[in-house]
Tab-separated table of C-alpha atoms and ligand atoms in Angstrom:
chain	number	residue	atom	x	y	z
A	1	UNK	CA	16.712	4.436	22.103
A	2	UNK	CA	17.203	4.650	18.353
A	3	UNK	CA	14.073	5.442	15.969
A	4	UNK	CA	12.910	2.733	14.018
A	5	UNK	CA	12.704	3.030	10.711
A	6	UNK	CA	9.040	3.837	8.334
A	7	UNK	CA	8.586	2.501	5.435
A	8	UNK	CA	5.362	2.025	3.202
A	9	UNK	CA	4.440	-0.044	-0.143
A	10	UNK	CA	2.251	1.479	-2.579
A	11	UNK	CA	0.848	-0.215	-5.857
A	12	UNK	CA	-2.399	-1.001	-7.668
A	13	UNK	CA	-3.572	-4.651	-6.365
A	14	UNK	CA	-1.431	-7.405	-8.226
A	15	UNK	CA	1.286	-5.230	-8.373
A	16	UNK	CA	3.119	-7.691	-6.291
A	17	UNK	CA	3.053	-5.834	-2.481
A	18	UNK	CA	1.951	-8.606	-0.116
A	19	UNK	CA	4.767	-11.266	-1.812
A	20	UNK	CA	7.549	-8.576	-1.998
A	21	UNK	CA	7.073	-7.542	1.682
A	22	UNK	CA	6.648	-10.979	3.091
A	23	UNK	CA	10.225	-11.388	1.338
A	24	UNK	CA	11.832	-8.616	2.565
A	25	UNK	CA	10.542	-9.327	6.062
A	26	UNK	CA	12.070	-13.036	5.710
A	27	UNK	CA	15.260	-11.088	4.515
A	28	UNK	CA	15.292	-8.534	7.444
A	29	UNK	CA	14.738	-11.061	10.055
A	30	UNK	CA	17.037	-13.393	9.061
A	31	UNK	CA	19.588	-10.413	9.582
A	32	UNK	CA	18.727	-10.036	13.060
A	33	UNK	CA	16.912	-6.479	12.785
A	34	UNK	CA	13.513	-5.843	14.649
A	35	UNK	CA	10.938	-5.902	12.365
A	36	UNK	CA	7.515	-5.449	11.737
A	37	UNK	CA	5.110	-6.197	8.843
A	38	UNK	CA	1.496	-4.799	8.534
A	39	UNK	CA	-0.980	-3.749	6.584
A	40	UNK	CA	-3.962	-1.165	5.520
A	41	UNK	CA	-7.023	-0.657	5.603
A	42	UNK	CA	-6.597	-2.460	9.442
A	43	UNK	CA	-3.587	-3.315	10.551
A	44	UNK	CA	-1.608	-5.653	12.410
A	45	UNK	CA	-2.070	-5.307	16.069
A	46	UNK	CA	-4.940	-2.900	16.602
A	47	UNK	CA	-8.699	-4.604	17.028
A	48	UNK	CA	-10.248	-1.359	16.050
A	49	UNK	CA	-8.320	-1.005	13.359
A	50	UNK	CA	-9.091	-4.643	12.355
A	51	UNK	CA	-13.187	-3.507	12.642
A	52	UNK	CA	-13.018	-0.422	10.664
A	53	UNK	CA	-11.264	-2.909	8.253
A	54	UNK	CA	-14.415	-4.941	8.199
A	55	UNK	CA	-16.889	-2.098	7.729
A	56	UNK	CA	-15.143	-0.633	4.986
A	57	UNK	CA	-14.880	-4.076	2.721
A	58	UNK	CA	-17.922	-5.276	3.833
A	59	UNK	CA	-19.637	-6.101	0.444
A	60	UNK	CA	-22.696	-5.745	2.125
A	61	UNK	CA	-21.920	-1.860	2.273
A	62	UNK	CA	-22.991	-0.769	-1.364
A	63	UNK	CA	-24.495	2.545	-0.617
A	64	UNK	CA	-21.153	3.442	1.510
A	65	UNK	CA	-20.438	7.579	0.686
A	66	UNK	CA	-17.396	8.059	-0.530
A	67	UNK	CA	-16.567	10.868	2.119
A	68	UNK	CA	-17.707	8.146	4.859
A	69	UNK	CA	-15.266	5.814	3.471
A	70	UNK	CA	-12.393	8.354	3.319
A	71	UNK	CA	-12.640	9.334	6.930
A	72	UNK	CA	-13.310	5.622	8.051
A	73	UNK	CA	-9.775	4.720	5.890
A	74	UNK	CA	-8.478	8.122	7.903
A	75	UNK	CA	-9.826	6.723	11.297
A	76	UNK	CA	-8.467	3.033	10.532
A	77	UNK	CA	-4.686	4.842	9.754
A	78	UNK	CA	-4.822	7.062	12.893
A	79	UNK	CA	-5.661	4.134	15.196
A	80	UNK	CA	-3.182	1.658	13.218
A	81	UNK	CA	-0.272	4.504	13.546
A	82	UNK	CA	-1.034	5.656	17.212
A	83	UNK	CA	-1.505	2.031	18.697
A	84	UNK	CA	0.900	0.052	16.326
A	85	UNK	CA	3.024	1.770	13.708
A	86	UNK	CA	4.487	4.683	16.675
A	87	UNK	CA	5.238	2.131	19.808
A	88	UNK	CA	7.026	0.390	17.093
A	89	UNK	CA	9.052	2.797	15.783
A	90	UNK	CA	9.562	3.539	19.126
A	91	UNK	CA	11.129	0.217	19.792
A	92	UNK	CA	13.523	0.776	16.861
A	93	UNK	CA	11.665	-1.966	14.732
A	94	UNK	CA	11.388	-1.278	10.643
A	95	UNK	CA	7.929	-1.509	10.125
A	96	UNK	CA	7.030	-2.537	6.863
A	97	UNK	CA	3.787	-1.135	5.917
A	98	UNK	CA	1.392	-2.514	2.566
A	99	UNK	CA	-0.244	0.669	1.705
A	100	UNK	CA	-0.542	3.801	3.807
A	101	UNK	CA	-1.635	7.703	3.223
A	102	UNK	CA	-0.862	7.619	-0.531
A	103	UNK	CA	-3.373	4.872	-1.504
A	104	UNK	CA	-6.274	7.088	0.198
A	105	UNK	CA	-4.815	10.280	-2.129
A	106	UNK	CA	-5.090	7.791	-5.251
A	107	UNK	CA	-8.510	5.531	-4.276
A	108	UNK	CA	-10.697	8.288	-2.475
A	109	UNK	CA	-8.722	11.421	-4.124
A	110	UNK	CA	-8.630	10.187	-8.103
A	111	UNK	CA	-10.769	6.982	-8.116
A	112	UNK	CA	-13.493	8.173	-6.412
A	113	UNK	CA	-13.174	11.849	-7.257
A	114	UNK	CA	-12.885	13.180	-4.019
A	115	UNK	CA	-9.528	15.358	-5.228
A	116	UNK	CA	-5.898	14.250	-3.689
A	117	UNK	CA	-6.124	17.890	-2.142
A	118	UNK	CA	-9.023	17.608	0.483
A	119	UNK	CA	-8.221	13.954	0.978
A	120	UNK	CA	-4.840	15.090	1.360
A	121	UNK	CA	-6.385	17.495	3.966
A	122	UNK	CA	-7.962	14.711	5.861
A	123	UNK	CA	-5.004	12.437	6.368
A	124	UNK	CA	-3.204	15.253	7.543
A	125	UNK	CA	-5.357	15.442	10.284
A	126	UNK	CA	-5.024	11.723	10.956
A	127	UNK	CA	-1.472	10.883	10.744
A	128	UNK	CA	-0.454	14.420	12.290
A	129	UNK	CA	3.519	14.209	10.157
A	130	UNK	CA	4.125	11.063	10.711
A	131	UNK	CA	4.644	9.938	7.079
A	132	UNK	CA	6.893	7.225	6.082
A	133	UNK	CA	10.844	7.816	5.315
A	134	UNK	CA	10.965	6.372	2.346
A	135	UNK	CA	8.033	4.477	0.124
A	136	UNK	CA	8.372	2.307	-2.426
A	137	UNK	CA	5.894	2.067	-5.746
A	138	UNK	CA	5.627	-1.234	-7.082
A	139	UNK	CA	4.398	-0.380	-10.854
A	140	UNK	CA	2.855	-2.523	-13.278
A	141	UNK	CA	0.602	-2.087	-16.646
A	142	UNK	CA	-2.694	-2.233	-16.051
A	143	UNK	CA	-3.311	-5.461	-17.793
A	144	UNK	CA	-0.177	-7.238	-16.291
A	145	UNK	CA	-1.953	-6.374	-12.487
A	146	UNK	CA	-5.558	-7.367	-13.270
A	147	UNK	CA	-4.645	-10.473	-15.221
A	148	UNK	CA	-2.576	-11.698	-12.154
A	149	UNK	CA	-5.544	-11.203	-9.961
A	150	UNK	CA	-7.422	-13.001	-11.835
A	151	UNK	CA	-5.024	-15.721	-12.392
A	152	UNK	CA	-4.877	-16.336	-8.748
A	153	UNK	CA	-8.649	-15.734	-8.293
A	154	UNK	CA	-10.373	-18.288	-10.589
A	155	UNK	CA	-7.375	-18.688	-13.520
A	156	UNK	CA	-9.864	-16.227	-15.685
A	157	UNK	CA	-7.907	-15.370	-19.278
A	158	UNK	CA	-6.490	-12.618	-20.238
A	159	UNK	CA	-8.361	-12.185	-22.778
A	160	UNK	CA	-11.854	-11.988	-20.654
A	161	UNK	CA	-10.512	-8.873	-18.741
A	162	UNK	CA	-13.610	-6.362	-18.855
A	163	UNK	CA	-12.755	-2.637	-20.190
A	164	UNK	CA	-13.912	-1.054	-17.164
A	165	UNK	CA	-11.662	-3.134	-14.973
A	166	UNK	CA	-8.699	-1.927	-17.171
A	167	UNK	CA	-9.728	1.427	-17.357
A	168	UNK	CA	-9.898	1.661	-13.442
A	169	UNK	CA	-6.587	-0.129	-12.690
A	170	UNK	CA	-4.918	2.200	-15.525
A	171	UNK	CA	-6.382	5.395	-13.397
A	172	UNK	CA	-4.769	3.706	-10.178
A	173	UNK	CA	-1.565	3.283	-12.124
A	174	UNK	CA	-1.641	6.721	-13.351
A	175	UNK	CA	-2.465	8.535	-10.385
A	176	UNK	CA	0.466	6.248	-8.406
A	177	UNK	CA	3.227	7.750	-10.794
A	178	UNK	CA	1.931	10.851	-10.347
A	179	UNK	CA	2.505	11.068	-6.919
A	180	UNK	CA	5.879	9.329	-7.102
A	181	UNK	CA	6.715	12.471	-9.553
A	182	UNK	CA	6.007	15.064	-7.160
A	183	UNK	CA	7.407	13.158	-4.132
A	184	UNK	CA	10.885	12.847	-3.779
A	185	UNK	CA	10.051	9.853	-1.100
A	186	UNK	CA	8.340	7.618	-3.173
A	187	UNK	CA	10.405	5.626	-5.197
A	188	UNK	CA	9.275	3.776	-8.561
A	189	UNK	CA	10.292	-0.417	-9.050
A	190	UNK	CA	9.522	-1.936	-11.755
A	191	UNK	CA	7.090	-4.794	-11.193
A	192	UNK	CA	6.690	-6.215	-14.480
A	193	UNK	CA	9.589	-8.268	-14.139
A	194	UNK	CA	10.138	-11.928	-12.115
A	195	UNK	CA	9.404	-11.708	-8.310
A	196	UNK	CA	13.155	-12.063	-7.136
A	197	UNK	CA	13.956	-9.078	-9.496
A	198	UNK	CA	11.588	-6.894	-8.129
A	199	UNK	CA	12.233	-7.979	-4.301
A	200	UNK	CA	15.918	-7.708	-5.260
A	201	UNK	CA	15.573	-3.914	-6.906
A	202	UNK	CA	13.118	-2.984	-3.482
A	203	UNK	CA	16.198	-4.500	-1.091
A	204	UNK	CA	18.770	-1.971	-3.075
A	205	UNK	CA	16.273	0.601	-2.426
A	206	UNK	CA	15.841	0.158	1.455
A	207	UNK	CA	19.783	-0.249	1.755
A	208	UNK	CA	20.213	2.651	-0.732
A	209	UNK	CA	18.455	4.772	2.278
A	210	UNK	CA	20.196	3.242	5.272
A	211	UNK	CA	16.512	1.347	5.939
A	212	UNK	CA	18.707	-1.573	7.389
B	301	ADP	N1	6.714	-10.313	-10.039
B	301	ADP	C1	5.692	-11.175	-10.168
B	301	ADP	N2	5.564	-11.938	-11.267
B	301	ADP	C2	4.532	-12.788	-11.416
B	301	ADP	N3	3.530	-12.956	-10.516
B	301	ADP	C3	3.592	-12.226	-9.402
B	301	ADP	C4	4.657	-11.283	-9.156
B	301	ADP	N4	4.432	-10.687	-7.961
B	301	ADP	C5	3.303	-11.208	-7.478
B	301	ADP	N5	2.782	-12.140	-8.317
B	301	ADP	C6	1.524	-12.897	-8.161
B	301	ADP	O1	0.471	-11.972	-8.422
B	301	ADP	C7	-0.591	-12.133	-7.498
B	301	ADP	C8	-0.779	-10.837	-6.714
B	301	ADP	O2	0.382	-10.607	-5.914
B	301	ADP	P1	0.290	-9.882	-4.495
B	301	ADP	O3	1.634	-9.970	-3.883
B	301	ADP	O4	-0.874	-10.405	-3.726
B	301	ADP	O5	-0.002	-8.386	-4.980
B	301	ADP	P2	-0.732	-7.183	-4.201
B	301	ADP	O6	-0.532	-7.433	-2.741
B	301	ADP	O7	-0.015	-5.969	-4.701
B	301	ADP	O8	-2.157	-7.219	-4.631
B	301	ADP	C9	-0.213	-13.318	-6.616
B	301	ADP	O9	-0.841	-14.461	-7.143
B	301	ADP	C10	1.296	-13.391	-6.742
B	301	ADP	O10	1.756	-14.702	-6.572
B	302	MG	MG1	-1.877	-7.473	-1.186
């Protein structure tokens, strides 16, 4: 049976992930192909998954260590992969995946300080070489991501975003293209540009690398 195919979407929130892969799903489908759409922390199809979901954005959860959150995001990912992502790929589906090793190496490595090289460490352990073939970063200016949160959220202004806000999401950004620089499978579409663009630029992409 052929290998399906791996394949991961990266981005600071509001970059656009969830609407671009909901599209390209549509657009896969609609070809025939088997595929699969899911996403992190949780995932699609795995209850424990789901729960480790829960205790990590529990808002409750204030005192949460940053190491405990790092190996809770590594234990969500190894349960996700082992009971979802693999018997997928197994099947020969594309699995379509919003957010995956990388956003742990830019939240919990550069966010929170931990260093991408021990959390690096730590998903190693989880995921065991099963990265993605190909990932795509969806990349936006800081301000253009945080002020369409906050447009969908409660239609806040631009103009009210707070510094620290900005400061964090241009961190995120930073840390993203980073990566992408040193990683030959991470690939870099531009964001800040009309939804059917972007989907349109992430399609040339995935056929680009025989995804479909
Ligand atoms: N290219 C785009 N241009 C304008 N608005 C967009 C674009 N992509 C997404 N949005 C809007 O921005 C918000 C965040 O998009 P979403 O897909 O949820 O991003 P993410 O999953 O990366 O956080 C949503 O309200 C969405 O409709
Ligand atoms: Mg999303």
């Amino acid at each position: 049976m052929t290998r399906g195919k791996f394949v991961t979407f990266e981005g600071p929130d509001g970059s656009g992930k969830t609407s671009v892969i909901q599209a390209i799903f549509d657009y896969i489908s609609i070809k025939g192909h088997s595929v699969y759409k899911t996403r992190e922390p949780g995932g699609n199809g795995s209850v424990i998954a789901e729960e480790i979901r829960e205790l990590i954005l529990d808002v409750r959860h204030t005192n949460m260590d940053p190491w405990t959150e790092a190996l809770l995001y590594a234990g969500a990912r190894r349960q996700h992969l082992t009971e979802v992502i693999l018997p997928q790929l197994v099947q020969g589906s594309i699995v379509l995946c919003d957010r995956f090793v990388d956003s742990s190496l830019v939240y919990q490595g550069v966010a929170r300080g931990l260093t991408i090289d021990k959390v690096k460490e730590l998903n190693k352990l989880a995921v065991q070489g099963n990265m993605p073939e190909l990932t795509l970063l969806i990349d936006v200016p800081a301000e253009i991501g945080l002020e369409r949160i906050y447009r969908a959220k409660d239609n806040r202004q631009f103009d009210r975003l707070d510094q620290e806000s900005l400061e964090f999401h241009a961190t995120v950004r930073d840390a993203f293209l980073s990566l992408a620089a040193e990683e030959k499978r991470i690939h870099i579409i531009d964001g800040n540009q009309a939804l059917e663009n972007v989907i349109e630029d992430c399609i040339k992409v995935l056929k680009q690398h025989e995804i479909f």
